[in-house]
Short mmCIF file of C-alpha atoms in Angstrom, two decimals:
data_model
loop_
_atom_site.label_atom_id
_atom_site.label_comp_id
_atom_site.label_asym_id
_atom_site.label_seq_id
_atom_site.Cartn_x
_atom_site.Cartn_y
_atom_site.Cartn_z
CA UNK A 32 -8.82 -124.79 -86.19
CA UNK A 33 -8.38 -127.99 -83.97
CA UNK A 34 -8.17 -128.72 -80.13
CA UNK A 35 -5.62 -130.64 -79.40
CA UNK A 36 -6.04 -132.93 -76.42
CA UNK A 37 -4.73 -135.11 -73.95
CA UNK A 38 -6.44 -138.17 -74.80
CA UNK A 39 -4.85 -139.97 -78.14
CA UNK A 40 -7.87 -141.87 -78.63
CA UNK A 41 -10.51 -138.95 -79.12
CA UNK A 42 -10.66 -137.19 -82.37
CA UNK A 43 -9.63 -133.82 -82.40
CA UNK A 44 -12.54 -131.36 -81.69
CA UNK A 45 -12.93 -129.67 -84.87
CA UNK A 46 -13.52 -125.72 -84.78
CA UNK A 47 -14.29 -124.10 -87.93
CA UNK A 48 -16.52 -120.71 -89.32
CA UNK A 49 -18.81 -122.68 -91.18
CA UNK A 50 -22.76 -121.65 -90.54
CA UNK A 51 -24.35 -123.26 -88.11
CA UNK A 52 -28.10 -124.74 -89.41
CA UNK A 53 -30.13 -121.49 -87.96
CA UNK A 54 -27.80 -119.67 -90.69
CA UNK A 55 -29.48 -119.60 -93.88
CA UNK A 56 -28.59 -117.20 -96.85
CA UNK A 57 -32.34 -117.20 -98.26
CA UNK A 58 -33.51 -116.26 -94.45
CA UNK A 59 -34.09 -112.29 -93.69
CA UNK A 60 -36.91 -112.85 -91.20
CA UNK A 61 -38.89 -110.38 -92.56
CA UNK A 62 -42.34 -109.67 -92.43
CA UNK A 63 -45.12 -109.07 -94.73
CA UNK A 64 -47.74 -106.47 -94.86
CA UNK A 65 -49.64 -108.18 -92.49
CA UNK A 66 -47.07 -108.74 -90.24
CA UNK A 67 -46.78 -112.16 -91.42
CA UNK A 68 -42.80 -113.67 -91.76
CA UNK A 69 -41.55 -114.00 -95.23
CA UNK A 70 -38.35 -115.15 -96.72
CA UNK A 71 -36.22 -113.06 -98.78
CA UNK A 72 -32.49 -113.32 -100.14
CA UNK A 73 -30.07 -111.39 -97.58
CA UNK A 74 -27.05 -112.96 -95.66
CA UNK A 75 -28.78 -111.60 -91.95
CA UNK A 76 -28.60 -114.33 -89.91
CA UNK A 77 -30.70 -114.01 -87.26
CA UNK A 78 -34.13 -115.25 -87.45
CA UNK A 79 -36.58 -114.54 -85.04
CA UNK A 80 -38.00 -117.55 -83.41
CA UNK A 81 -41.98 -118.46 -83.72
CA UNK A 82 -42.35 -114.90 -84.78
CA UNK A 83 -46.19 -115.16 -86.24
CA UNK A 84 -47.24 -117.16 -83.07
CA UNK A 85 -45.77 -114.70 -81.12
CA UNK A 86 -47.63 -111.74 -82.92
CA UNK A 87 -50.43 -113.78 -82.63
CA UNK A 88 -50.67 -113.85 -78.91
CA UNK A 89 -49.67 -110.33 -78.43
CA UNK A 90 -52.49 -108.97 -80.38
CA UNK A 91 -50.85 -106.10 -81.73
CA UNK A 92 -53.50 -103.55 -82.80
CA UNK A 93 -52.62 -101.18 -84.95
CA UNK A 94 -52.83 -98.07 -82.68
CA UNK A 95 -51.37 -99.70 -79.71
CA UNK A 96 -48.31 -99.62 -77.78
CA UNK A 97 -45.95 -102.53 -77.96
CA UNK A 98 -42.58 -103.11 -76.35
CA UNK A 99 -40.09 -105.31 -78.15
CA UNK A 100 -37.19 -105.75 -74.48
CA UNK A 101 -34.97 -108.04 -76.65
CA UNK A 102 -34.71 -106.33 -80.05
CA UNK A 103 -31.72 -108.23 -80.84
CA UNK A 104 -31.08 -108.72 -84.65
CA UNK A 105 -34.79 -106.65 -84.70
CA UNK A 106 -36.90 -109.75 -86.35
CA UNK A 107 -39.48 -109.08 -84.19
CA UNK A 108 -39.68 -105.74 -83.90
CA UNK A 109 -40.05 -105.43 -87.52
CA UNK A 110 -43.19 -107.77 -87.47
CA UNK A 111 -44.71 -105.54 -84.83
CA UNK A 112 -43.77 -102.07 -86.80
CA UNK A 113 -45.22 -103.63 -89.96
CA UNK A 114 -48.45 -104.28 -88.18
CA UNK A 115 -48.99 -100.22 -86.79
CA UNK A 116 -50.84 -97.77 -88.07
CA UNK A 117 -50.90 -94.17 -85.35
CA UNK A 118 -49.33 -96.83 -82.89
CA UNK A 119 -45.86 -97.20 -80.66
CA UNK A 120 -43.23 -100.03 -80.46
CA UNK A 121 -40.13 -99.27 -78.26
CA UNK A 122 -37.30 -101.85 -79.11
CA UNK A 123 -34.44 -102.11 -76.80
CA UNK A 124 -31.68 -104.16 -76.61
CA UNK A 125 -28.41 -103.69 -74.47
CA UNK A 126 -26.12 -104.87 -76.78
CA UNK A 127 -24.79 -101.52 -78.35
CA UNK A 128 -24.38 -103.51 -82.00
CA UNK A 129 -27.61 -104.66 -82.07
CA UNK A 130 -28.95 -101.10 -81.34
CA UNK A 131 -27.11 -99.69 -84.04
CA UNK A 132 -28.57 -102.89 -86.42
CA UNK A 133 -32.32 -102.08 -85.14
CA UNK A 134 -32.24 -98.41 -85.75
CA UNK A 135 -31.29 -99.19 -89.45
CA UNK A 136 -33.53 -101.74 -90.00
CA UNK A 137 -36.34 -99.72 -88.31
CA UNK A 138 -35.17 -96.41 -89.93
CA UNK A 139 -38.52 -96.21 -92.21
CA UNK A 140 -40.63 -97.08 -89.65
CA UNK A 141 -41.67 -93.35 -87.53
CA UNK A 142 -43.57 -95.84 -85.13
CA UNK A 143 -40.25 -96.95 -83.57
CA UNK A 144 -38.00 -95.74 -81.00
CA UNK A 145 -34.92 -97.71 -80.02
CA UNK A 146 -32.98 -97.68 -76.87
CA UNK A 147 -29.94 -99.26 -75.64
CA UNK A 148 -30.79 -100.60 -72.11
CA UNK A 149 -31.51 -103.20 -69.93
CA UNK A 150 -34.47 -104.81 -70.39
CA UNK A 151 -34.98 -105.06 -66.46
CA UNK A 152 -34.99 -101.11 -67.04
CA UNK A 153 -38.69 -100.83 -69.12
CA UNK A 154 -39.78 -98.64 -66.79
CA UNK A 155 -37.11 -96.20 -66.56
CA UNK A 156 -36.86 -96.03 -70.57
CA UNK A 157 -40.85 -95.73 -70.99
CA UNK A 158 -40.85 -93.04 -68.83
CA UNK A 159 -38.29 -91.14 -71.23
CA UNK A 160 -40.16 -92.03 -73.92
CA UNK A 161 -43.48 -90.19 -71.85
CA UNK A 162 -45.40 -93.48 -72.20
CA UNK A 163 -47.67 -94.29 -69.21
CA UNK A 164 -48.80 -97.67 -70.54
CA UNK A 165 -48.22 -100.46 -72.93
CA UNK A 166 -50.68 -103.02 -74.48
CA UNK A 167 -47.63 -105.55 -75.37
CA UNK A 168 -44.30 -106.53 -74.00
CA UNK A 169 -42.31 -109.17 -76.05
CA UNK A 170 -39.22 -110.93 -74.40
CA UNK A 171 -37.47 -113.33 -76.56
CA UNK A 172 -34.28 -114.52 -74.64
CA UNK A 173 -31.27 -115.81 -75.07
CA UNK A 174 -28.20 -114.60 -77.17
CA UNK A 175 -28.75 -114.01 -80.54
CA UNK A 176 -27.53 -115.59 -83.89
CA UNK A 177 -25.56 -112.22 -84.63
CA UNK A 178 -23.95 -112.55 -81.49
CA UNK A 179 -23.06 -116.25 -81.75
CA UNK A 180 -21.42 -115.45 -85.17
CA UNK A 181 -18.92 -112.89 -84.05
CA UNK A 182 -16.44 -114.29 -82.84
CA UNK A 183 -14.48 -111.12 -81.53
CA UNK A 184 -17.84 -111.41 -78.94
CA UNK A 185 -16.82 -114.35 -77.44
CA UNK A 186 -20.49 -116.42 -77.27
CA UNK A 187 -19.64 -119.01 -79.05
CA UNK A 188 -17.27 -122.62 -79.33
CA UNK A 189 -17.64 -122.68 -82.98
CA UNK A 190 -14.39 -120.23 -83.49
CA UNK A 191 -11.82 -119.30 -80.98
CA UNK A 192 -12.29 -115.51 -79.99
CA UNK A 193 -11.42 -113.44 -76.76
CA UNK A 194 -13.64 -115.21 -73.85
CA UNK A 195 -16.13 -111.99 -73.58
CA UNK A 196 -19.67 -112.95 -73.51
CA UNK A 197 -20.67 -109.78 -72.62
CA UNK A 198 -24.30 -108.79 -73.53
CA UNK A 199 -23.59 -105.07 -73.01
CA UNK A 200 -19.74 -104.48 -74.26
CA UNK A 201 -19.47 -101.52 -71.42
CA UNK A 202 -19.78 -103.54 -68.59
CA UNK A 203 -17.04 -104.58 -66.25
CA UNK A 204 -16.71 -108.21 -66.04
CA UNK A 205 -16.70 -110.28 -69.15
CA UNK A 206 -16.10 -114.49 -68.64
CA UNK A 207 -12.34 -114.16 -68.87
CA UNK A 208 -12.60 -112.10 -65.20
CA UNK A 209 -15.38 -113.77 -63.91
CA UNK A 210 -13.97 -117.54 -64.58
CA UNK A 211 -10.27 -115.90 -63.42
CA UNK A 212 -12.03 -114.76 -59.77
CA UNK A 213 -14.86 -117.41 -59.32
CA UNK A 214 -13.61 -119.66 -56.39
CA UNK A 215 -14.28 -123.56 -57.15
CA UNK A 216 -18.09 -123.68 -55.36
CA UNK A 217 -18.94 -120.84 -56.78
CA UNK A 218 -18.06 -122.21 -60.98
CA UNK A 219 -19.81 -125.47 -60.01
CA UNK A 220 -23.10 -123.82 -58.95
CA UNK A 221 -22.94 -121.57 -61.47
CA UNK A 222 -22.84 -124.79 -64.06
CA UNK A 223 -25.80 -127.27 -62.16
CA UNK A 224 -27.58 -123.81 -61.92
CA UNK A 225 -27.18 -122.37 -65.37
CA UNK A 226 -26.24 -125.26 -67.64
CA UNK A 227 -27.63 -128.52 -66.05
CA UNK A 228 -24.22 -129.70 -66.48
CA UNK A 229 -23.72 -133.16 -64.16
CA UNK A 230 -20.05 -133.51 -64.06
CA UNK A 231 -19.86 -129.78 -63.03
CA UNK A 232 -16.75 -130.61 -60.15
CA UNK A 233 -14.69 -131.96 -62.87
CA UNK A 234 -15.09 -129.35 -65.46
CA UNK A 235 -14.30 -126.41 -62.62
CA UNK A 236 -11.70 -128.27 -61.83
CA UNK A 237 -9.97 -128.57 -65.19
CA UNK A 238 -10.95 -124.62 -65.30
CA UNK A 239 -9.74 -123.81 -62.28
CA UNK A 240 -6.23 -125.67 -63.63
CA UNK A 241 -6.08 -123.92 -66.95
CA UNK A 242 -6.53 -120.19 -64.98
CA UNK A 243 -3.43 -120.94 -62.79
CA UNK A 244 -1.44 -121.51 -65.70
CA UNK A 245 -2.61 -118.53 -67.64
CA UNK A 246 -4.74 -120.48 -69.97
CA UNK A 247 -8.24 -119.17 -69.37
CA UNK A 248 -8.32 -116.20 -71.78
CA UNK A 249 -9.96 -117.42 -75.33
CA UNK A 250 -13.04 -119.13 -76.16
CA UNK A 251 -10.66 -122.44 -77.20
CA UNK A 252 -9.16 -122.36 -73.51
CA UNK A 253 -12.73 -122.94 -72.28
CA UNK A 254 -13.69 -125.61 -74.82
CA UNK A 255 -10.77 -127.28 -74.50
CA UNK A 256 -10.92 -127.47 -70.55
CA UNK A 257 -14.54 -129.03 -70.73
CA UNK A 258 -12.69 -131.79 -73.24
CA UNK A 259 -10.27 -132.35 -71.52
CA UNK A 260 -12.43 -132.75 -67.84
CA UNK A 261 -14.57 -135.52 -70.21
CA UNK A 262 -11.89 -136.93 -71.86
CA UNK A 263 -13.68 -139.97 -71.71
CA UNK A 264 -16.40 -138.89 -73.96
CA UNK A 265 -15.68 -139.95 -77.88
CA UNK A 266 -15.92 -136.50 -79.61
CA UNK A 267 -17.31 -133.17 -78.67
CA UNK A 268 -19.14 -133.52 -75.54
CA UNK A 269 -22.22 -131.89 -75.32
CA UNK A 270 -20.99 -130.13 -72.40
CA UNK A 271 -19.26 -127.87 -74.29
CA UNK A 272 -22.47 -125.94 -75.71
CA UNK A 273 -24.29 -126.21 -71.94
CA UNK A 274 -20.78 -124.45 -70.36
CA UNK A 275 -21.01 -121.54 -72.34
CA UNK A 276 -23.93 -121.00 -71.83
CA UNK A 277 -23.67 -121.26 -68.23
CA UNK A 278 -20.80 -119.18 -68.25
CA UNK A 279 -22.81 -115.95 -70.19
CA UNK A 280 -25.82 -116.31 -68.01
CA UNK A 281 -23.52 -115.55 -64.99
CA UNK A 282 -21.80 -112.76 -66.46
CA UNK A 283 -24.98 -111.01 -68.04
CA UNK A 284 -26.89 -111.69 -64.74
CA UNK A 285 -29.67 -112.62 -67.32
CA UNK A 286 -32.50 -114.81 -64.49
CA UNK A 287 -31.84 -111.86 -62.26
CA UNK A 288 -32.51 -109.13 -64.82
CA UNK A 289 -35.22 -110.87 -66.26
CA UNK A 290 -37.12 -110.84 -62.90
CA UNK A 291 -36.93 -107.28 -62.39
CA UNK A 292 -37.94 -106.91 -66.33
CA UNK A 293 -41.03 -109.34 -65.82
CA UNK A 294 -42.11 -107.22 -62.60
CA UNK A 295 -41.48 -104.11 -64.62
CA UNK A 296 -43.37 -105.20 -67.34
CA UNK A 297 -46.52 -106.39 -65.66
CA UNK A 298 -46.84 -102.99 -63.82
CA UNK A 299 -47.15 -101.34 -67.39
CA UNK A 300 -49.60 -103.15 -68.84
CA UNK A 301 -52.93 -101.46 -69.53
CA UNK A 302 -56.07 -103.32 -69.14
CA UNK A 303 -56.04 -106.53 -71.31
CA UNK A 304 -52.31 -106.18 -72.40
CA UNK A 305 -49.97 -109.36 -72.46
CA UNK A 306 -46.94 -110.29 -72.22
CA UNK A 307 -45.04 -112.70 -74.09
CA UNK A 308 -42.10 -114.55 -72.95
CA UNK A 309 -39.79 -116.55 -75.29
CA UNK A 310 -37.65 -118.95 -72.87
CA UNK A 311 -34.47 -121.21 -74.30
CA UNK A 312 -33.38 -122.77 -70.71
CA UNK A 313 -34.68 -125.00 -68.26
CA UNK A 314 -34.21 -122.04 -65.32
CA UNK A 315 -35.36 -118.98 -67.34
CA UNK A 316 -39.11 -121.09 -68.55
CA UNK A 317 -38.85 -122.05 -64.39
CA UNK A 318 -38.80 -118.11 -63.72
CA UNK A 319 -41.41 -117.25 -65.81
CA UNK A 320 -43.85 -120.25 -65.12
CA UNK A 321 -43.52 -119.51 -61.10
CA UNK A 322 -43.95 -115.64 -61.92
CA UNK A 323 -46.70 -116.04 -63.72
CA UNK A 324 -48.68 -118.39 -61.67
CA UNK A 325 -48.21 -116.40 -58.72
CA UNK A 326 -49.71 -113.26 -60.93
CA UNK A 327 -52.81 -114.94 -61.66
CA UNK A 328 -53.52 -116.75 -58.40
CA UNK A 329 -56.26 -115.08 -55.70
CA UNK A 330 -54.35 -112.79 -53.93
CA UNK A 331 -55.28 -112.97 -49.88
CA UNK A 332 -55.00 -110.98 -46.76
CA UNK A 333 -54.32 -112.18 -43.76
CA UNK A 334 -54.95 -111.04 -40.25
CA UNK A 335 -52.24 -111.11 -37.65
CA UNK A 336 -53.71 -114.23 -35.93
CA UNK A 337 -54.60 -115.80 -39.26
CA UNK A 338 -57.63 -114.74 -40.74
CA UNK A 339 -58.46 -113.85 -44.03
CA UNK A 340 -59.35 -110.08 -44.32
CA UNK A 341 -59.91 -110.32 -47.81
CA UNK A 342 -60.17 -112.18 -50.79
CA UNK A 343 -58.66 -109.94 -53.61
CA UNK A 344 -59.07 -111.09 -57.53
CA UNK A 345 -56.19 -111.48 -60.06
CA UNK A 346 -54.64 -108.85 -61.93
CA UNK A 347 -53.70 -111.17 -64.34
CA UNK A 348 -54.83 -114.64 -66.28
CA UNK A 349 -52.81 -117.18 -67.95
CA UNK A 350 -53.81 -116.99 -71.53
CA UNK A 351 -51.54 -120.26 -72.52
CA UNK A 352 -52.30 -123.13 -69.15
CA UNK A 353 -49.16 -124.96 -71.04
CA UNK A 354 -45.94 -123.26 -72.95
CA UNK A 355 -46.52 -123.02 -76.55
CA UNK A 356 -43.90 -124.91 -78.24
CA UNK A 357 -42.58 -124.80 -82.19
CA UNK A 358 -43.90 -127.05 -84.47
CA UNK A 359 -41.82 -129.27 -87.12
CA UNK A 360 -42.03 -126.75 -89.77
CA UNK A 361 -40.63 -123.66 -87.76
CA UNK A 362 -37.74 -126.49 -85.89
CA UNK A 363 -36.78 -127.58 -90.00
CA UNK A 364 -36.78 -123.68 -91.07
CA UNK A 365 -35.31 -122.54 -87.90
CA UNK A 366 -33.36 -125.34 -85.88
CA UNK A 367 -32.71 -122.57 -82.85
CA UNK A 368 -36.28 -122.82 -81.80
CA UNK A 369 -35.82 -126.51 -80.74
CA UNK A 370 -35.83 -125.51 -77.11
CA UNK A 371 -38.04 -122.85 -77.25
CA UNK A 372 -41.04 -122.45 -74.88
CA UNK A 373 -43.62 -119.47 -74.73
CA UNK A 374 -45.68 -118.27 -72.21
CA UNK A 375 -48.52 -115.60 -72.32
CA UNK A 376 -50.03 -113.34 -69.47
CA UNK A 377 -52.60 -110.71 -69.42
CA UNK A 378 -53.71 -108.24 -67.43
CA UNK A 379 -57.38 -108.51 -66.40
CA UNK A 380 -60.05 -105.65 -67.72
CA UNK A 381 -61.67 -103.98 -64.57
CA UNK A 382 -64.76 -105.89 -65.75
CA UNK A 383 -63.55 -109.51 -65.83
CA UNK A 384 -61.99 -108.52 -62.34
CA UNK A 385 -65.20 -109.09 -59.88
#
């Protein structure tokens, strides 16, 4: 498929179904019986990024209790079920096709109980489950490979598509409504906020043009308006990727869910437990880094004219000062992981606490 344009003197912006690099046939993700990731022939396309780092710094113990929020295409989750023996993981996702993919592919695993939910909703879904305490939570964020690929979902430029973006399939506003109701301000905050995109007045402008003539309904319509605003640009502007992405952050709510899920999480944790955050934008590793500072710094009482009352000691420490980043082997195996960033918190032992 092709985008035609306005401009006779930039190539057409080529849209086809071909794989993107993070797409490999000989890629499952899976792990071995160590937990470690190994390759094996399967067309599953999602692989789960720094997966053996991130098992690493969760110490999963084989009796403990682990909580994968983002189960997604369920890479992870099988790397922690692989590693328990008389332990827990709880994998939830709330994307109702990627439940339905984790329960099969956790199906032999007893260990594991999957939920569909929010992840800013740990609390709630532990407390079905009768679990008082965790020793793990995992959050590896973003939208998935699966989820990019489908085009019926709406995620992605690479193939025109309805313009859903919707994490969860049952909730009310996809992008279509949201982009056909957002006033002007509100599309160009949205864009500096969630994207980092610069020429964010043009581009809602150009949106806000398409919309009034009925043109703001597919996937295309969006990629084309960005285009078209930068129709200066020679070839696909980059802007295109950092749009959508804006544009499903909005509609998922995904900085405000995370917060509450972060908060959630850290309440959870039993003595020593981490958690383990997987961040792909500039505002979600922001979130986390501010979050977690504020977690591990003194935390001190003040009277009403100013004193200090008392001097109480974190709850938690920073177990990585700096994010962890991917090194050259996972970015060549895995090219999603390019702008990934980790971060690791635990919760103090009563002992280390004086």
């Amino acid at each position: 498929m092709y985008l035609n344009h306005t401009n006779p003197k930039r190539p057409l912006l080529t849209v086809t179904s071909r794989k993107r690099p993070d797409q490999r046939d000989d890629v499952m993700g899976r792990c071995g019986p160590e937990g470690g990731l190994i390759m094996a022939s399967h067309s599953i396309t999602h692989v789960p990024v720094m997966a053996e780092h991130a098992l690493e710094l969760l110490r999963v113990r084989p009796n403990g209790v682990y909580v994968d929020a983002t189960a997604g295409g369920g890479g992870h989750s099988l790397c922690i079920a692989r590693r328990l023996d008389g332990g827990v993981l709880v994998a939830l996702d709330r994307d109702p096709e990627a439940v339905a993919s984790v329960k099969k592919r956790l199906a032999d695993f007893p260990c594991a109980k999957v939920f569909k939910a929010n992840y800013s909703e740990i609390d709630e879904v532990l407390a079905r489950a009768a679990i008082e305490t965790v020793d793990g939570v995992l959050f590896d964020l973003g939208v998935s490979s699966m989820q990019l690929e489908a085009a019926r979902r709406g995620f992605s430029f690479q193939a025109d598509g309805p313009l859903d973006m919707r994490m969860d399939t049952s909730a009310p506003v996809d992008a279509a409504t949201w982009l056909a109701n957002a006033g002007r301000a509100e599309i160009i905050r949205a864009l500096r906020d969630f994207g980092d995109v610069g020429p964010a007045a043009r581009i809602a402008d150009k949106i806000i043009e398409r919309r009034q003539k009925n043109r703001m309904k597919r996937t295309m319509d969006l990629a084309e308006a960005v285009a078209d605003a930068l129709d200066f640009v020679s070839g696909t502007p980059a802007e295109v990727r950092t749009v959508f992405q804006a544009v499903r952050m909005v509609v998922n709510e995904e900085l405000k869910h995370l917060e509450a899920g972060l908060r959630a999480a850290r309440a959870l944790l039993a003595p020593a437990g981490r958690i383990v955050v997987i961040t792909f934008h500039s505002g979600e590793d922001r979130m986390v880094k501010q979050l977690f500072r504020g977690w591990t710094r003194p935390e001190i009482l003040l009277s009403a004219d100013g004193r200090v009352i008392e001097k109480r000691a974190p709850l938690m420490r920073q177990v990585t000062r700096k994010p962890v980043l991917p090194g050259p082997d996972e970015t060549e195996r895995n090219p999603r992981s390019k702008s990934a960033k980790m971060r690791v918190v635990e919760r103090m032992a009563p002992e280390t606490m004086k």
